PDB file of N, CA and C in Angstrom:
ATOM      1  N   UNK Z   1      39.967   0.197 -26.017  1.00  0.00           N
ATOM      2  CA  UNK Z   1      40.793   0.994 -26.904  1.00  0.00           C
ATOM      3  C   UNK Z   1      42.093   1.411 -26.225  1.00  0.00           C
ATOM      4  N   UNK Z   2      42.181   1.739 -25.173  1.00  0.00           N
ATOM      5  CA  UNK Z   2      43.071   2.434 -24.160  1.00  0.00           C
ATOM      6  C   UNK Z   2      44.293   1.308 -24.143  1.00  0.00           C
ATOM      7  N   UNK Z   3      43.291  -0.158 -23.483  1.00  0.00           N
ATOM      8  CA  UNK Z   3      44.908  -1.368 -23.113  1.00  0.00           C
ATOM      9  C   UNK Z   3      45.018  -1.793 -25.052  1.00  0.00           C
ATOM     10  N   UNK Z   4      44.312  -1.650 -25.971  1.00  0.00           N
ATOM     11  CA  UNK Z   4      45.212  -1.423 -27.134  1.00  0.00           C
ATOM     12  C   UNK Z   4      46.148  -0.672 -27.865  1.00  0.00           C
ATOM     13  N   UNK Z   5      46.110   0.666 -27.239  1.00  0.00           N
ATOM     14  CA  UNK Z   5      47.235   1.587 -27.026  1.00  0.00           C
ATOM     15  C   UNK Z   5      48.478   1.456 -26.675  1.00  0.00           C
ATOM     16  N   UNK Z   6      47.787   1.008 -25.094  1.00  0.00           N
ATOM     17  CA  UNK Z   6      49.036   0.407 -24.164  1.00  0.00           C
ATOM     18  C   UNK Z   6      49.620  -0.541 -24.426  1.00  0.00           C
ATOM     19  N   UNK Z   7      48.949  -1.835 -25.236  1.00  0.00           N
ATOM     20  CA  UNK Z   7      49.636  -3.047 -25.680  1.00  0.00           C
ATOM     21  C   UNK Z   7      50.503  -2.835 -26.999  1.00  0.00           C
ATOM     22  N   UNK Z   8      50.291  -1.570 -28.062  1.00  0.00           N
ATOM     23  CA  UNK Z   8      50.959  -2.073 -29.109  1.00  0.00           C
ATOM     24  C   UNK Z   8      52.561  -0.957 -28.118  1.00  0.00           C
ATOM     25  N   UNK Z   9      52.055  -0.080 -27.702  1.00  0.00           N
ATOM     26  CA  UNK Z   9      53.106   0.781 -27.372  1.00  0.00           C
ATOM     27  C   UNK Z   9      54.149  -0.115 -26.399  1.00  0.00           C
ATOM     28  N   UNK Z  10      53.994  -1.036 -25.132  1.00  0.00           N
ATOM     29  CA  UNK Z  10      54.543  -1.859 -24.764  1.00  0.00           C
ATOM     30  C   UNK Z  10      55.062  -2.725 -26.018  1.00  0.00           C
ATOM     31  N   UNK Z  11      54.649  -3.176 -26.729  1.00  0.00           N
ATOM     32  CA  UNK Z  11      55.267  -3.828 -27.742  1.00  0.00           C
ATOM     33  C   UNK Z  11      56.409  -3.484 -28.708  1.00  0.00           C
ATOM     34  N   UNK Z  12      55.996  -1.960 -29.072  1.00  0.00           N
ATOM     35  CA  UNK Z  12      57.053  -1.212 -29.750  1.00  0.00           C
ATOM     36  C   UNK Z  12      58.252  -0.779 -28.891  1.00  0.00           C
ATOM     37  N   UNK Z  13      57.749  -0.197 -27.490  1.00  0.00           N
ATOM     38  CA  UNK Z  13      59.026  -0.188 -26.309  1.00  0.00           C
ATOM     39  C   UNK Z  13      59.978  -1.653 -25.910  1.00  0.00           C
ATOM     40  N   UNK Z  14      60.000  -3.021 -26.325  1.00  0.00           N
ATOM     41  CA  UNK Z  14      60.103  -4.191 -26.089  1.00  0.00           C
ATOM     42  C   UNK Z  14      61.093  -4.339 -27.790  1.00  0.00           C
ATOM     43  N   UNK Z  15      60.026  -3.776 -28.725  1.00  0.00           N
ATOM     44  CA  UNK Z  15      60.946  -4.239 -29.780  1.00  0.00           C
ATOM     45  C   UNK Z  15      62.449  -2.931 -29.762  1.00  0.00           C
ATOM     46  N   UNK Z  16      62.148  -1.821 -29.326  1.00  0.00           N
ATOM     47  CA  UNK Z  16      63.107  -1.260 -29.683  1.00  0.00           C
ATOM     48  C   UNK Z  16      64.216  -1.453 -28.265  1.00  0.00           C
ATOM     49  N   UNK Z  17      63.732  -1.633 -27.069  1.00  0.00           N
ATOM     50  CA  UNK Z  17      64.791  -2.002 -26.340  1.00  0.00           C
ATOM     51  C   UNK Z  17      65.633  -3.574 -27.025  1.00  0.00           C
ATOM     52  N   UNK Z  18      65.253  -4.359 -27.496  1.00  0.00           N
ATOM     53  CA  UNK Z  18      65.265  -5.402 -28.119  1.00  0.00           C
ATOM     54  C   UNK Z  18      66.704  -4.409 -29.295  1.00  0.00           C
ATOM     55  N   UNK Z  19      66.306  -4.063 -29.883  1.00  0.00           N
ATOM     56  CA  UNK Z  19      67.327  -3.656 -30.815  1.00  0.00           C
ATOM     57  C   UNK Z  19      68.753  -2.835 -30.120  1.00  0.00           C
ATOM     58  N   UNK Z  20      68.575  -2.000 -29.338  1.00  0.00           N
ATOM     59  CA  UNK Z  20      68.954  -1.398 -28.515  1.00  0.00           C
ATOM     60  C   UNK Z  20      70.393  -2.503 -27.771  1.00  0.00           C
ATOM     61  N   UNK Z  21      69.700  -3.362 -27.319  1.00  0.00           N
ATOM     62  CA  UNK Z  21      70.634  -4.213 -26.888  1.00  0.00           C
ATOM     63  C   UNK Z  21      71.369  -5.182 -27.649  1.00  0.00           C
ATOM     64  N   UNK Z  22      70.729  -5.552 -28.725  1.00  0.00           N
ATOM     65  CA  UNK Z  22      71.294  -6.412 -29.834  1.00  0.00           C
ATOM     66  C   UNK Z  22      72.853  -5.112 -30.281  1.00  0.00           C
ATOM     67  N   UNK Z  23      72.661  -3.913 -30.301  1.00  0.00           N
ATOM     68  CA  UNK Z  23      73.572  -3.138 -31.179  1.00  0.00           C
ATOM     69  C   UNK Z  23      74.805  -3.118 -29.930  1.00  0.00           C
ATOM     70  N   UNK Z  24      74.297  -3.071 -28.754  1.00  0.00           N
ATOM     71  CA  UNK Z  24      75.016  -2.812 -27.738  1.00  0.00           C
ATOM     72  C   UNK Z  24      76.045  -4.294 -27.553  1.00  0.00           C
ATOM     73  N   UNK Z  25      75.964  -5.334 -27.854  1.00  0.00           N
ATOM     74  CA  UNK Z  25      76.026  -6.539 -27.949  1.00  0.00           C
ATOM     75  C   UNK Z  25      77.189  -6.277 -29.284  1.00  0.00           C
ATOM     76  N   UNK Z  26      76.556  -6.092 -30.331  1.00  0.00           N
ATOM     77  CA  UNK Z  26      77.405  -5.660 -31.615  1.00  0.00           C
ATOM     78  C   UNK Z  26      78.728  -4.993 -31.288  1.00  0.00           C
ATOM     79  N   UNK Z  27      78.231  -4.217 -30.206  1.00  0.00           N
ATOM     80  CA  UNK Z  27      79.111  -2.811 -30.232  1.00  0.00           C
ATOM     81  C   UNK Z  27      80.707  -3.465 -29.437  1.00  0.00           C
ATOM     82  N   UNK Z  28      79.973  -4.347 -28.590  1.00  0.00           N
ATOM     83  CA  UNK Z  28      80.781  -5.172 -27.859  1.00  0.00           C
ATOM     84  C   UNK Z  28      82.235  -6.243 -28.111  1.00  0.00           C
ATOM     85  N   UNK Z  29      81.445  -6.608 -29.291  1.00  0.00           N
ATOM     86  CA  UNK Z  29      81.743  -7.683 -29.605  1.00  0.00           C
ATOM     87  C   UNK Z  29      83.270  -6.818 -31.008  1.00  0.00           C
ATOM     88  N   UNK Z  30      82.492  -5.757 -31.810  1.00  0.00           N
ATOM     89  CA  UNK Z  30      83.517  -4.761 -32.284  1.00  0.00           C
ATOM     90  C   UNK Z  30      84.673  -4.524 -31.665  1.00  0.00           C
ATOM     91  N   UNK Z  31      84.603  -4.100 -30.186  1.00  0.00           N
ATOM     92  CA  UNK Z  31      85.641  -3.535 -29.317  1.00  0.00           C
ATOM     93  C   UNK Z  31      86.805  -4.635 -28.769  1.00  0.00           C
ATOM     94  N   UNK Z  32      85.680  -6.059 -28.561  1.00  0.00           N
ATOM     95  CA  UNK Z  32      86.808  -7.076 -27.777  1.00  0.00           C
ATOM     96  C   UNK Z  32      87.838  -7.641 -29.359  1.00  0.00           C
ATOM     97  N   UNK Z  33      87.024  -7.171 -30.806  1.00  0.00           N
ATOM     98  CA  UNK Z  33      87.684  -7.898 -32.096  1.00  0.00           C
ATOM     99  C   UNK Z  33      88.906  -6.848 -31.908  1.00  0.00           C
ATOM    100  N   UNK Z  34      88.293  -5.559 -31.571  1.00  0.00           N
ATOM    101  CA  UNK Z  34      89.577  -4.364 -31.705  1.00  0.00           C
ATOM    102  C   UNK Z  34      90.872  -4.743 -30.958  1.00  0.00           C
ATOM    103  N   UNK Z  35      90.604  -4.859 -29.857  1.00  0.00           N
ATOM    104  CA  UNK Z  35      91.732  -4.989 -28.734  1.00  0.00           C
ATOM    105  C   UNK Z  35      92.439  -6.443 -29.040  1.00  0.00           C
ATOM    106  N   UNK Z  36      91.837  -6.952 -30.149  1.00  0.00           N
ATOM    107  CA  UNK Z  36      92.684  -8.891 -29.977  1.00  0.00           C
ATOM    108  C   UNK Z  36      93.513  -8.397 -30.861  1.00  0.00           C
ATOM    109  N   UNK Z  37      93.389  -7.783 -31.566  1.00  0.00           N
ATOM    110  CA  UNK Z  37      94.447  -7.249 -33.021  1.00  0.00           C
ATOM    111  C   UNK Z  37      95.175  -5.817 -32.501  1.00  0.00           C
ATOM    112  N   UNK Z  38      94.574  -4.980 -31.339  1.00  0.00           N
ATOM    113  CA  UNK Z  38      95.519  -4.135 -31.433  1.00  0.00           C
ATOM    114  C   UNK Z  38      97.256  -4.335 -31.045  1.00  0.00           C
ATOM    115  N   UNK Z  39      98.172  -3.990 -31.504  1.00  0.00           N
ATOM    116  CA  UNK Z  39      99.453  -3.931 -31.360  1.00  0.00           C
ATOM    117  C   UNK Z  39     100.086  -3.278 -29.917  1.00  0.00           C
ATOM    118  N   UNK Z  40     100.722  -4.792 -29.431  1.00  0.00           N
ATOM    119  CA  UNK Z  40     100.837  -4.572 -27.652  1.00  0.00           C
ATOM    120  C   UNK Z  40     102.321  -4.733 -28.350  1.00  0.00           C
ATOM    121  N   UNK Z  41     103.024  -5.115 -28.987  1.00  0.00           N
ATOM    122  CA  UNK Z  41     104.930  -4.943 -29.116  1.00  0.00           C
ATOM    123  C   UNK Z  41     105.325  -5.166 -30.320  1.00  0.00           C
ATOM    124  N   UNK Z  42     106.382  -5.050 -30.710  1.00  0.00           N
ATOM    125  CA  UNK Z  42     107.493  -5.696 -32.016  1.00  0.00           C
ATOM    126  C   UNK Z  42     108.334  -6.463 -31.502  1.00  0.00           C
ATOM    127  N   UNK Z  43     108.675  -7.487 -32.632  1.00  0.00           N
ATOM    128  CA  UNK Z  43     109.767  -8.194 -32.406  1.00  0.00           C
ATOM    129  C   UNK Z  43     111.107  -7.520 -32.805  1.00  0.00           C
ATOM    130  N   UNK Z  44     111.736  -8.607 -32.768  1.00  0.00           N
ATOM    131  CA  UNK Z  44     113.423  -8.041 -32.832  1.00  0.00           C
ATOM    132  C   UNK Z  44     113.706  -7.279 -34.596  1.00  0.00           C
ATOM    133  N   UNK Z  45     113.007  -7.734 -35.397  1.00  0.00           N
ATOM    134  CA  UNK Z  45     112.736  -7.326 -36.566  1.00  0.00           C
ATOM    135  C   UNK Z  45     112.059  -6.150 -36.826  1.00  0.00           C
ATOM    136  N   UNK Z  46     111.230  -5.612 -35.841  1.00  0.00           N
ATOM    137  CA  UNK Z  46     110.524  -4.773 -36.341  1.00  0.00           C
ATOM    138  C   UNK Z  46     109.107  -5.139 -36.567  1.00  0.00           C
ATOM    139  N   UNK Z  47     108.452  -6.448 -36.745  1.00  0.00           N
ATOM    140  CA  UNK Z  47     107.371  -6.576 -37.014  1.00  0.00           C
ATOM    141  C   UNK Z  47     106.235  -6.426 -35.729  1.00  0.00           C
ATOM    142  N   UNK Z  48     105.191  -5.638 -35.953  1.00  0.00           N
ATOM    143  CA  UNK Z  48     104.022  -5.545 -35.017  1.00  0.00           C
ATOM    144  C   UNK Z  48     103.506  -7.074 -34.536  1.00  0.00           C
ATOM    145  N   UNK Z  49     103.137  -6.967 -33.099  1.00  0.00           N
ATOM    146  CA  UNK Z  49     102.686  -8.204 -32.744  1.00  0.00           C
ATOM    147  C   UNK Z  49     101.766  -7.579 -31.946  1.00  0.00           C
ATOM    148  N   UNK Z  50      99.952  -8.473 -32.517  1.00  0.00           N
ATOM    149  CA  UNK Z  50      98.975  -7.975 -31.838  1.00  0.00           C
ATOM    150  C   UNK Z  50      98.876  -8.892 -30.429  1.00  0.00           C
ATOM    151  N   UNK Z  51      98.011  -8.747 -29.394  1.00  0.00           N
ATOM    152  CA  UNK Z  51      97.422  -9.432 -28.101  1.00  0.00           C
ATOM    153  C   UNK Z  51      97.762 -10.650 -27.952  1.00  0.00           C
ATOM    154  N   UNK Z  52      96.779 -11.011 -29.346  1.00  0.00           N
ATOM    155  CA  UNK Z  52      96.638 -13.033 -29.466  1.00  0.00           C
ATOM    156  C   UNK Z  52      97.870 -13.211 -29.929  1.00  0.00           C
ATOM    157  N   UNK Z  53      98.861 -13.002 -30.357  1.00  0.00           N
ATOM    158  CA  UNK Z  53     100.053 -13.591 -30.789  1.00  0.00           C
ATOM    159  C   UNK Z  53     101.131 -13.172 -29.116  1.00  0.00           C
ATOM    160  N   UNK Z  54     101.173 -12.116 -29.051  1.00  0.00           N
ATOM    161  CA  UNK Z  54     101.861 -12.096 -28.352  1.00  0.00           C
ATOM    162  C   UNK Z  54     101.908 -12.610 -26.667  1.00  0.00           C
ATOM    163  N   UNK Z  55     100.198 -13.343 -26.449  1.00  0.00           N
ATOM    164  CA  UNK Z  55     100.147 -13.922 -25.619  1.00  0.00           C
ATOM    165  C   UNK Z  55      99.961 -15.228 -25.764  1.00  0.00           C
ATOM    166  N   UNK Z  56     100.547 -15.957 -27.562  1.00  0.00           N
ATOM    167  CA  UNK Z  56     101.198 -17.008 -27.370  1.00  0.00           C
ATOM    168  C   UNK Z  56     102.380 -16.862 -27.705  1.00  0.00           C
ATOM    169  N   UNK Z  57     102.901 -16.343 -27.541  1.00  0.00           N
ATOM    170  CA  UNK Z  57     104.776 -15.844 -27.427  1.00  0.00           C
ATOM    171  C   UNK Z  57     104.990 -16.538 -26.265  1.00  0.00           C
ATOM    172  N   UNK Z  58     104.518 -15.826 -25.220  1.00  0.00           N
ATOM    173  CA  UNK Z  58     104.447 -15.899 -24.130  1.00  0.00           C
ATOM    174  C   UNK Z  58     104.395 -17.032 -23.604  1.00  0.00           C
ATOM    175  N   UNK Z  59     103.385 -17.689 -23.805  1.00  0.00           N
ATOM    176  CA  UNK Z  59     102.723 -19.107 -23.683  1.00  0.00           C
ATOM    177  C   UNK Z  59     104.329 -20.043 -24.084  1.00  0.00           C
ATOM    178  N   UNK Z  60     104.763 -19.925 -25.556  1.00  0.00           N
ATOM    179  CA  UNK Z  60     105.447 -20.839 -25.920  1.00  0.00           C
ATOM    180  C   UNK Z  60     107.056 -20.661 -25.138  1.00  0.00           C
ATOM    181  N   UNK Z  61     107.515 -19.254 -24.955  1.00  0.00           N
ATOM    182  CA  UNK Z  61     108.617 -19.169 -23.889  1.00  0.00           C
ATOM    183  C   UNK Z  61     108.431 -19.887 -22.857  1.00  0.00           C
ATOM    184  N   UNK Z  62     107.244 -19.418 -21.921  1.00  0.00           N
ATOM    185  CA  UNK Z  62     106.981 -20.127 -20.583  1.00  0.00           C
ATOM    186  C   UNK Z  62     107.633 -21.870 -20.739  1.00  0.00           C
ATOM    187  N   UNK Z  63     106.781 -22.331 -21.687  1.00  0.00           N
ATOM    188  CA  UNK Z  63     106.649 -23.782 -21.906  1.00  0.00           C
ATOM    189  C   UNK Z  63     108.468 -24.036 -22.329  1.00  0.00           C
ATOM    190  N   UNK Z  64     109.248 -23.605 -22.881  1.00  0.00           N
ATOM    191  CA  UNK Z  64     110.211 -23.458 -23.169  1.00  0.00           C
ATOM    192  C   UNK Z  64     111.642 -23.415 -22.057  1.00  0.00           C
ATOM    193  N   UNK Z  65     110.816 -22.344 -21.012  1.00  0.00           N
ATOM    194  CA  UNK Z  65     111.958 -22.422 -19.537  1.00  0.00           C
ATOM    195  C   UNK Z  65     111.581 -23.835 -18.972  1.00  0.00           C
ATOM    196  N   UNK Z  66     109.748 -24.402 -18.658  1.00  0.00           N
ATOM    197  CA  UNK Z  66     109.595 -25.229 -18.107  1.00  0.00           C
ATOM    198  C   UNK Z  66     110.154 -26.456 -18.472  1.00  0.00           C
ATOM    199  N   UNK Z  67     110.571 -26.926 -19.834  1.00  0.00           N
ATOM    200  CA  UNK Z  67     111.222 -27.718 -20.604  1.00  0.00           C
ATOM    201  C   UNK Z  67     112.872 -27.565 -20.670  1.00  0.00           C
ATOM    202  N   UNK Z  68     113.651 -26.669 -20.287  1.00  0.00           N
ATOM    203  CA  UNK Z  68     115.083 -26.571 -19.941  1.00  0.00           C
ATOM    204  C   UNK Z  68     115.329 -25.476 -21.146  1.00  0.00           C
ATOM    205  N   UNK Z  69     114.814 -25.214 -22.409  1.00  0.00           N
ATOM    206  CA  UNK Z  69     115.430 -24.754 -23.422  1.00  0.00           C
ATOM    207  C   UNK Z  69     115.600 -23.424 -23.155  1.00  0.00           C
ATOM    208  N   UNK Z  70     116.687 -23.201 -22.314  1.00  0.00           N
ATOM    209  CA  UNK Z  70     117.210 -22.015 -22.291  1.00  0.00           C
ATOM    210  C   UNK Z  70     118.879 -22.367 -21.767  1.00  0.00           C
ATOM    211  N   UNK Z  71     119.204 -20.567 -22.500  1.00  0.00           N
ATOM    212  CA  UNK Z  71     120.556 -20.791 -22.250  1.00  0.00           C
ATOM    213  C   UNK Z  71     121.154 -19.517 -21.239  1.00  0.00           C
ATOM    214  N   UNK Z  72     121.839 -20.084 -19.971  1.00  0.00           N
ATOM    215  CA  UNK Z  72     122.301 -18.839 -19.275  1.00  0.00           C
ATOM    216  C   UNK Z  72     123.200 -17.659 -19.749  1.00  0.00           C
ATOM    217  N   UNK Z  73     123.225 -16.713 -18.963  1.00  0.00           N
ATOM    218  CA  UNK Z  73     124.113 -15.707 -19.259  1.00  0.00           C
ATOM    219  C   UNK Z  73     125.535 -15.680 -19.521  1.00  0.00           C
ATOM    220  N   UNK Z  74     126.029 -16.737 -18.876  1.00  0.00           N
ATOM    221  CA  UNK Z  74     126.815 -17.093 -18.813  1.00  0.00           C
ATOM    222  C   UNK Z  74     127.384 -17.506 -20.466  1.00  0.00           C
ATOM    223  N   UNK Z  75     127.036 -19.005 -20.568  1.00  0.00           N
ATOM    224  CA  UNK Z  75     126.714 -19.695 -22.218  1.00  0.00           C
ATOM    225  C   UNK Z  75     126.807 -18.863 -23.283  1.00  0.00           C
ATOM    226  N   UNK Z  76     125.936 -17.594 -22.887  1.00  0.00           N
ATOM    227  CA  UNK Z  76     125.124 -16.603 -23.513  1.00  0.00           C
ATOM    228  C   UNK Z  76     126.763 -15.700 -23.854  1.00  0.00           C
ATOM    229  N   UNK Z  77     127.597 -15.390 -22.768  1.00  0.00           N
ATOM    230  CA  UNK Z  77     128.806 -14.549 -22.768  1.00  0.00           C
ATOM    231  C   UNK Z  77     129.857 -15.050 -23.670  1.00  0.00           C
ATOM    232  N   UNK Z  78     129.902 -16.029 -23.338  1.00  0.00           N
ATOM    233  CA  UNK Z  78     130.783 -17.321 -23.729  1.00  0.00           C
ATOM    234  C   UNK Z  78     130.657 -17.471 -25.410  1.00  0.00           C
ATOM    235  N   UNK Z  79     129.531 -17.787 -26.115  1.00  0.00           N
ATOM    236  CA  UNK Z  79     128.899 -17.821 -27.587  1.00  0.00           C
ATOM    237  C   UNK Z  79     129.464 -16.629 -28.290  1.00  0.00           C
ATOM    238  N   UNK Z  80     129.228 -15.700 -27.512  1.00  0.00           N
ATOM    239  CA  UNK Z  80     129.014 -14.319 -28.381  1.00  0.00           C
ATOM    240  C   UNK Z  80     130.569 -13.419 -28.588  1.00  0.00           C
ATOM    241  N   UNK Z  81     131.283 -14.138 -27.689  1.00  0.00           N
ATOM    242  CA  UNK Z  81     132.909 -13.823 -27.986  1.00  0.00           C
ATOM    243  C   UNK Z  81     133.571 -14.096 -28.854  1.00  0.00           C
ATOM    244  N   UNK Z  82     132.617 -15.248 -29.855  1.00  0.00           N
ATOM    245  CA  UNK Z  82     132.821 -15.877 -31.214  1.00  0.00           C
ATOM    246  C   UNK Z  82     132.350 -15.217 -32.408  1.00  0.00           C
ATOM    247  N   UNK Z  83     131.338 -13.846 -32.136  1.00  0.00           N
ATOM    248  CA  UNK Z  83     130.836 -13.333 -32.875  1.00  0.00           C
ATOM    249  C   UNK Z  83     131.423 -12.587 -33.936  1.00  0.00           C
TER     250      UNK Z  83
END
């Protein structure tokens, strides 16, 4: 009678750590969805830019210097005297 005690109660301690960690898991998974969408800058417009966008901003500038498409300060001085 006693290790049937002990066995359903081990069982119920097993299922509820079991849940316990499933929510904790949930809870997890809530927080990393939070932070991909929370708002790290704006653009020149004004519009909010969350994590994932703005760390392919990033991405596509990089790729952009590594490829030449940029223009110096210079160029940059030069253009804008036309403005």
């Amino acid at each position: 009678m006693e290790k049937t005690i002990i066995t359903e109660l081990n069982a119920k301690t097993i299922s509820v750590l079991k849940k316990v960690l499933q929510l904790q898991e949930e809870n997890r998974e809530q927080i990393r969805e939070f932070y991909k969408k929370e708002i790290v800058a704006f653009s020149i417009l004004g519009i909010p830019i969350n994590k994932v966008d703005y760390k392919e901003e990033l991405k596509n500038a990089k790729l952009e210097i590594i490829n030449g498409n940029i223009v110096s300060q210079e160029e940059l001085e030069c253009e804008s005297r036309s403005w």
